[in-house]
GROMACS .gro file of C-alpha atoms in nm:
model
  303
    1UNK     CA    1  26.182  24.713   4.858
    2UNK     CA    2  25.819  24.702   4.815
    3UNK     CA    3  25.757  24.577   4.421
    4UNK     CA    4  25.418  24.717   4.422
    5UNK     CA    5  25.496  25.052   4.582
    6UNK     CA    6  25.772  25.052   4.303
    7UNK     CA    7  25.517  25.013   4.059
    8UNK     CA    8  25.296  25.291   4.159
    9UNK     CA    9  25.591  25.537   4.208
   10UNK     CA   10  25.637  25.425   3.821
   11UNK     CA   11  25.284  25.473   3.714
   12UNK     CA   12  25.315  25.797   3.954
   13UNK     CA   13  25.583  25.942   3.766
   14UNK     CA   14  25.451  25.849   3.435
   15UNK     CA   15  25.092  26.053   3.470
   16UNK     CA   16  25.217  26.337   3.670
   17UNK     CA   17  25.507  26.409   3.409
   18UNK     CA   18  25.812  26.416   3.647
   19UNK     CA   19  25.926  26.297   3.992
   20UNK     CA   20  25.883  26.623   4.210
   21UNK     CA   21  25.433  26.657   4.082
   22UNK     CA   22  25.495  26.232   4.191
   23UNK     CA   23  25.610  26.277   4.497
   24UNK     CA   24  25.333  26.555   4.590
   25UNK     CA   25  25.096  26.286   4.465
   26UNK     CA   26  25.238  26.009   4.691
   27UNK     CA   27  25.294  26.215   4.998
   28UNK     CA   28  25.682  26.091   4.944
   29UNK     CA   29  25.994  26.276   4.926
   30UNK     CA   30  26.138  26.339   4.542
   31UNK     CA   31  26.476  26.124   4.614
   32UNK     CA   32  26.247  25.850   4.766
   33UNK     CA   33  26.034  25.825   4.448
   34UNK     CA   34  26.325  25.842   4.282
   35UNK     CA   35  26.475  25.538   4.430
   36UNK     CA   36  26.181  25.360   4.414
   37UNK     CA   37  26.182  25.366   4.029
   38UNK     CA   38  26.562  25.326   3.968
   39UNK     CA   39  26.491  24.976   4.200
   40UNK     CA   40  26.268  24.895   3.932
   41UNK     CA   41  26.441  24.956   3.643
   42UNK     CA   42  26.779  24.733   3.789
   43UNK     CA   43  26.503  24.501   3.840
   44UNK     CA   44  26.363  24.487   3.520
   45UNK     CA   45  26.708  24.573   3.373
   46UNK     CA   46  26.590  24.839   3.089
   47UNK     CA   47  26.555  25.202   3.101
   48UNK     CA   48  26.180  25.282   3.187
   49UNK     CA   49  26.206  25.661   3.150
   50UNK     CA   50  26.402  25.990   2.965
   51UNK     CA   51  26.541  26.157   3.232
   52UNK     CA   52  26.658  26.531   3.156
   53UNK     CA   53  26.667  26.821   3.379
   54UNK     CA   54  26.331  26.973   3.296
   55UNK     CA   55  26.093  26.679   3.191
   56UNK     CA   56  26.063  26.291   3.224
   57UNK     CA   57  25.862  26.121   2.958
   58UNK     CA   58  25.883  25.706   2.955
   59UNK     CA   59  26.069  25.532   2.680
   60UNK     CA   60  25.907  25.303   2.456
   61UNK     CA   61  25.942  24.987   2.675
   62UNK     CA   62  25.831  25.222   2.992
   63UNK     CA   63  25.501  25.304   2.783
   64UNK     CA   64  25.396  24.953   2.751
   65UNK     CA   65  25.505  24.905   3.084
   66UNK     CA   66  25.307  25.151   3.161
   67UNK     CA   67  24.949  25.022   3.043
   68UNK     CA   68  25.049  24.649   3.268
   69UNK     CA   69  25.128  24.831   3.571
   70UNK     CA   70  24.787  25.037   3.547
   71UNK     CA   71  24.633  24.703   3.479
   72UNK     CA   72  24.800  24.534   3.811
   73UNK     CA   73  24.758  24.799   4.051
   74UNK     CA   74  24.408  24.793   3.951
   75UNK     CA   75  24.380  24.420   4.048
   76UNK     CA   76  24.545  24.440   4.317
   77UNK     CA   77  24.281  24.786   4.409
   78UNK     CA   78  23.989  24.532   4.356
   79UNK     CA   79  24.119  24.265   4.596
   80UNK     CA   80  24.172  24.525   4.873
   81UNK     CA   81  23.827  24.687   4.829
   82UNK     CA   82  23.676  24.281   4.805
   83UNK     CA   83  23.858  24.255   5.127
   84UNK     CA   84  23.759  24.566   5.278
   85UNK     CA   85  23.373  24.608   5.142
   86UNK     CA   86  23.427  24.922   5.131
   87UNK     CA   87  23.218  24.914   4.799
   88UNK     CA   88  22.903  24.897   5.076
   89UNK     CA   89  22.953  25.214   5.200
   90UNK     CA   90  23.099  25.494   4.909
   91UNK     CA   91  23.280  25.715   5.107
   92UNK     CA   92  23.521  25.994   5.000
   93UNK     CA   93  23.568  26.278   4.750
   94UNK     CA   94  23.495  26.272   4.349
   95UNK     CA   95  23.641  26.474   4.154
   96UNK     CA   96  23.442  26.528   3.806
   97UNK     CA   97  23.493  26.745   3.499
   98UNK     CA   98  23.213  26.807   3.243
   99UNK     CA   99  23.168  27.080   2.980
  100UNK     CA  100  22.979  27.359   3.083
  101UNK     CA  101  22.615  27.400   2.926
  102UNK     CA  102  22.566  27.009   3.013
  103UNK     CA  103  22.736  27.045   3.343
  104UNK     CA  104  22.481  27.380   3.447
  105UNK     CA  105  22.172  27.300   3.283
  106UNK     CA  106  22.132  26.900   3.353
  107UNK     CA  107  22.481  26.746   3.495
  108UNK     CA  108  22.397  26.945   3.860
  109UNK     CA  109  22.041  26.856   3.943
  110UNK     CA  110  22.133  26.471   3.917
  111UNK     CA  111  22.449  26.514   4.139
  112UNK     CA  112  22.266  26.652   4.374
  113UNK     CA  113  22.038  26.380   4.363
  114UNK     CA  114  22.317  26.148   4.369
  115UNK     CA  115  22.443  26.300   4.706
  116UNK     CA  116  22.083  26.266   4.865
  117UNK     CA  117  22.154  25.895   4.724
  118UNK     CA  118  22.512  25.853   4.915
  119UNK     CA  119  22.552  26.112   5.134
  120UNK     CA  120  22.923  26.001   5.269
  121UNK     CA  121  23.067  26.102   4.952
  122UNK     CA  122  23.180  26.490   4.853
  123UNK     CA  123  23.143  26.606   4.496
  124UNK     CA  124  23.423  26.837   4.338
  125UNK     CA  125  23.271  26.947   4.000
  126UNK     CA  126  23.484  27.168   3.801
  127UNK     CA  127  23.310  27.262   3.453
  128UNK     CA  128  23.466  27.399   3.096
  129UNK     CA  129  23.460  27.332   2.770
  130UNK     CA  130  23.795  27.283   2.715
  131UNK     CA  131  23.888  26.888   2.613
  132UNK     CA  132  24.133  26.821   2.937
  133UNK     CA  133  24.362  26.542   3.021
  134UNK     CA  134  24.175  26.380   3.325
  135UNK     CA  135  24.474  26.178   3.415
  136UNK     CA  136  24.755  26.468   3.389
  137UNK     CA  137  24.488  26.695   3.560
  138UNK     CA  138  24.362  26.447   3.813
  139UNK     CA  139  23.976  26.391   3.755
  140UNK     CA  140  23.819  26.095   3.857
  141UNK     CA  141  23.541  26.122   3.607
  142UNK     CA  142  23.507  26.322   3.276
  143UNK     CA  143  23.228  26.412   3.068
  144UNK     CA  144  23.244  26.446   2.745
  145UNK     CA  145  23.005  26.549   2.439
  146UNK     CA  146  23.212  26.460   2.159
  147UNK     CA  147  23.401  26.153   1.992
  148UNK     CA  148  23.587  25.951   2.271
  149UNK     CA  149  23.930  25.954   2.261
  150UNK     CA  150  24.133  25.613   2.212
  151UNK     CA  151  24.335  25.589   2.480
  152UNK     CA  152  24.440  25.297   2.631
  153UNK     CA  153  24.438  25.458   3.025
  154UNK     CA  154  24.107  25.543   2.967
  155UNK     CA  155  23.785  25.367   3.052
  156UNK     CA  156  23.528  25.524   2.807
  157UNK     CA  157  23.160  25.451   2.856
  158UNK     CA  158  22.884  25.569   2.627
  159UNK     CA  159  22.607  25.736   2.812
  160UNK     CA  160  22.338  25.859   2.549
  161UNK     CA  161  22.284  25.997   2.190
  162UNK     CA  162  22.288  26.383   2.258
  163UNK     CA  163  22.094  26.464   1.913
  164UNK     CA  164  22.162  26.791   1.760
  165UNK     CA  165  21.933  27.017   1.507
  166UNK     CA  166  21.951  27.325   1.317
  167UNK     CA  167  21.733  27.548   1.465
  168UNK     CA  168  21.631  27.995   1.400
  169UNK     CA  169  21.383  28.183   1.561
  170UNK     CA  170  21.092  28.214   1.313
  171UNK     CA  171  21.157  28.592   1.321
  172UNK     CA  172  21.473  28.475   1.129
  173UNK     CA  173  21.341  28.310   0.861
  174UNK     CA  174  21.068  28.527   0.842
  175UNK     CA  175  21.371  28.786   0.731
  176UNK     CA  176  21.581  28.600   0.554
  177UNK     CA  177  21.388  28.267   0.403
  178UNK     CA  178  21.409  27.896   0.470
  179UNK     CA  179  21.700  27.707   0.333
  180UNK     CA  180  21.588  27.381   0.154
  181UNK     CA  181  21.934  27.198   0.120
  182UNK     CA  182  22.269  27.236   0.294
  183UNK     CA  183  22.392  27.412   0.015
  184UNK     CA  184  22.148  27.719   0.088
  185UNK     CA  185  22.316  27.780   0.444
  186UNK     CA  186  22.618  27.911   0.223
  187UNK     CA  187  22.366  28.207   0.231
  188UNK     CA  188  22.270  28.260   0.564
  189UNK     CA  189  22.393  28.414   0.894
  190UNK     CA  190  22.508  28.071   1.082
  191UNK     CA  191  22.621  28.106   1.427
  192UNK     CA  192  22.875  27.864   1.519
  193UNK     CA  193  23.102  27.674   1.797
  194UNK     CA  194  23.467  27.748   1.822
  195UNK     CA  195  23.658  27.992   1.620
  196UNK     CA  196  23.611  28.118   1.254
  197UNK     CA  197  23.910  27.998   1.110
  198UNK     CA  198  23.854  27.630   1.183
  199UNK     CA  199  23.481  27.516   1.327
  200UNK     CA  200  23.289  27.657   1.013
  201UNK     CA  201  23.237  27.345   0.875
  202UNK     CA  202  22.876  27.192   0.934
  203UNK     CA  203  22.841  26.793   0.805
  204UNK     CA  204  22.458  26.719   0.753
  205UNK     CA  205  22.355  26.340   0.636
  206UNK     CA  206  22.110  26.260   0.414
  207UNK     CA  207  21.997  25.923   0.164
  208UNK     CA  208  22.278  26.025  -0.062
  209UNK     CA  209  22.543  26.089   0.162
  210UNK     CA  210  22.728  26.321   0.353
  211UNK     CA  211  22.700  26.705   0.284
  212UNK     CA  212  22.977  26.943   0.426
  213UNK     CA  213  22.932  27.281   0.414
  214UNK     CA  214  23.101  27.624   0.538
  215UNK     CA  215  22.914  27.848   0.714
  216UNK     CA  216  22.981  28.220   0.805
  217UNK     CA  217  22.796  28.453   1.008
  218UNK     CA  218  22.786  28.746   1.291
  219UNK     CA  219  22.903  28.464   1.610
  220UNK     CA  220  23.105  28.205   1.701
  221UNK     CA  221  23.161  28.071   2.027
  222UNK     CA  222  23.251  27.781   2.229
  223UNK     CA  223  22.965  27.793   2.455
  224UNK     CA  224  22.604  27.665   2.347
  225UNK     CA  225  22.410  27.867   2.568
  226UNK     CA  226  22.561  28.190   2.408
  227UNK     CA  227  22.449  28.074   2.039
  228UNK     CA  228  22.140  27.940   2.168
  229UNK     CA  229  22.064  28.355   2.291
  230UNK     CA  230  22.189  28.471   1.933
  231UNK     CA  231  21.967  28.261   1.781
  232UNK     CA  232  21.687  28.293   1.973
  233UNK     CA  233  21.744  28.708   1.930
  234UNK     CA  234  21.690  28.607   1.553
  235UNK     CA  235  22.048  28.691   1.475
  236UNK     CA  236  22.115  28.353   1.255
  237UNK     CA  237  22.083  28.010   1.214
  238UNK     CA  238  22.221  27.704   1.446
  239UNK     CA  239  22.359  27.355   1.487
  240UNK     CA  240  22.282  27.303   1.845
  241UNK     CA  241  22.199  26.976   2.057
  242UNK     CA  242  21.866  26.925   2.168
  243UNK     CA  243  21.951  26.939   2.532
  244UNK     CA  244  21.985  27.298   2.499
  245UNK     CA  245  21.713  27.386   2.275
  246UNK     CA  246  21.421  27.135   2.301
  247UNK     CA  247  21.278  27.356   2.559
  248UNK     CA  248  21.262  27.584   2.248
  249UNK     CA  249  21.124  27.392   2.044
  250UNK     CA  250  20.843  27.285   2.214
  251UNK     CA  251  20.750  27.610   2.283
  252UNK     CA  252  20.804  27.780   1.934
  253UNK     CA  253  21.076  28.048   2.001
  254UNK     CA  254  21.284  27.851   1.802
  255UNK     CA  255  21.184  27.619   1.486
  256UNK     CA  256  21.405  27.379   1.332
  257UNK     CA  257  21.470  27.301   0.944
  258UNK     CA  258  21.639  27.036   0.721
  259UNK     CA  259  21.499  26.768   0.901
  260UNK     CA  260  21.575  26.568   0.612
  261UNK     CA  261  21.955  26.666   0.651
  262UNK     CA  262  22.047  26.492   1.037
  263UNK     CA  263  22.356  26.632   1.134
  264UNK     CA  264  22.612  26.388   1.234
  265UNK     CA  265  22.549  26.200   1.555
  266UNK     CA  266  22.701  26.262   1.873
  267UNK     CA  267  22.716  26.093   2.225
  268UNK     CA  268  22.764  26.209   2.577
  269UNK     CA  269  23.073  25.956   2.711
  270UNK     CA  270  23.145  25.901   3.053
  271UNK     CA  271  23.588  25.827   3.094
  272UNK     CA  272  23.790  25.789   3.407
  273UNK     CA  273  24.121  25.651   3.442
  274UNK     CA  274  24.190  25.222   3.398
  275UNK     CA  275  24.325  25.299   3.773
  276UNK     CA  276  23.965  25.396   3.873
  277UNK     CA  277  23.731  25.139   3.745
  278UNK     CA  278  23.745  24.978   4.025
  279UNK     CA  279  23.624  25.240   4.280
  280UNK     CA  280  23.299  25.194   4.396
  281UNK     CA  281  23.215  25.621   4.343
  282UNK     CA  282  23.282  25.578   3.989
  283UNK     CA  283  23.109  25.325   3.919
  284UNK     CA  284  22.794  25.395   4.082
  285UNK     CA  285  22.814  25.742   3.948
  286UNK     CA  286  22.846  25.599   3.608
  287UNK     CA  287  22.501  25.358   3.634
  288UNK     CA  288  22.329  25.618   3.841
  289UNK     CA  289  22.359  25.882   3.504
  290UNK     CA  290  22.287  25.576   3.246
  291UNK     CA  291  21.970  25.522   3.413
  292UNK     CA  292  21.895  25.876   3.475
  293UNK     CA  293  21.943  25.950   3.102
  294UNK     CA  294  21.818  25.650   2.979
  295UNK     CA  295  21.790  25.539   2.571
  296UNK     CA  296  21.597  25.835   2.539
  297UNK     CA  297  21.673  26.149   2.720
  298UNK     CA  298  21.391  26.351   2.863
  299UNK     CA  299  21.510  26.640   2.694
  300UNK     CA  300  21.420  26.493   2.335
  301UNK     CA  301  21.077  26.409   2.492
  302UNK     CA  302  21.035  26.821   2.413
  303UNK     CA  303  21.121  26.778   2.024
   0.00000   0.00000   0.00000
């Protein structure tokens, strides 16, 4: 029996949670996956996985397994691809995930570009805000505008700084005033991302430290674009990156304040699976946005 076709039904199993989503994924039957990994494990003589009648979930020897076999297959995925050149011509679909301001407002244009660029390929480009699992839901790439997580089937690349400001209409503080310090948000109408209950808290930076403070006001949300309209309506005050509202700023309709206070720094993070960083799409996908983006984004050129 083929060792390396073991070792993808293993890897198979392992991301797709169970032997019947596995077998879908490897165009196999469920008993032939099955046999495939029981081969392996009398191979290897332990137990890989925890097999019960409504999940399978890999045993501690199975999850460092695991992280080898992704590291093999991907070897042996280079080699075939050095063999075939198919890294020449990028053929094929990609399937990408980003959140969903990003995605609309500067994500599209340069895909589309990047299609002009290589037009074998197909784009799938699903957008939401929710954080996903790219390898349980099956995305090639992921964007993300947040901390990375530490995974170790994850390839995480750091695209840009995406800056973020707090930011009214002048209409607002017109109204209302011009807080000074964090501390003077306590009294003001602060529209925020998420929910109520637990994304109230805004951390703002300043010589002396760090300066966490919870907000409360008319909206929350877990879209940008919707707080950027509340705000921009004058109903409150923001915390919103700069490649929503630089536009804004430039042009006055909104203003920003506590300059002195930088809210904590955040990136925009490019991940796909240790099982893709060999594949020619992802990789030129992944230079093609750090050079479109750059050390500087164009939309801070605007602030």
């Amino acid at each position: 029996m083929d060792k390396f076709e073991s070792l993808r039904a293993f890897v198979q199993v392992v991301e797709s949670g169970g032997f019947a989503a596995a077998a879908r994924q490897m165009d196999l039957s469920r008993s032939a996956v099955n046999k495939l990994v029981m081969h392996l494990e009398d191979d290897l003589k332990v137990q890989l996985l925890h097999r019960t009648t409504r999940k399978v979930t890999p045993t501690a020897t199975g999850i460092a397994f695991y992280d080898r076999c992704v590291a093999i297959l991907a070897d042996l995925k280079e080699a075939e691809l050095a063999v075939s050149q198919m890294q020449q011509e990028p053929k094929g679909r990609l399937r990408i995930n980003a959140p969903m301001s990003f995605g609309t407002l500067h994500l599209a244009p340069a895909l589309t570009d990047f299609l002009l660029q290589y037009p074998d390929l197909q784009i799938e480009l699903t957008l939401s805000d929710r954080f996903i699992d790219p390898i349980e839901e099956g995305f090639d790439v992921t964007l993300r505008i947040a901390q990375p997580p530490e995974a170790a089937s994850l390839i995480v690349h750091k695209l840009v700084v995406a800056h973020r400001v707090v930011c009214a209409a002048p209409s607002y503080f017109e109204k209302y005033g011009i807080p000074t310090t964090p501390t003077d948000l306590k009294d003001h109408s602060c529209l925020h991302y998420g929910h109520f209950a637990t994304s109230n808290q805004w951390t703002l930076t300043s010589a002396d430290g760090h300066h966490t403070v919870t907000v409360q006001g008319v909206l929350c949300s877990n879209n940008g674009e919707v707080l950027r309209e509340a705000a921009l309506k004058g109903l409150g005050i923001a915390l919103l990156p700069t490649f929503l509202v630089g536009g804004d700023l430039q042009q006055g309709t909104l203003r920003q304040v506590l300059m002195d206070y930088p809210p904590r720094q955040i990136s925009a993070y490019v991940m796909y699976p240790v099982n893709r960083h060999l594949s020619t799409k992802v990789q030129l996908l992944t230079e093609f946005l750090k050079a479109r983006l750059g050390d500087r984004p164009y939309w801070d050129d605007a602030v």
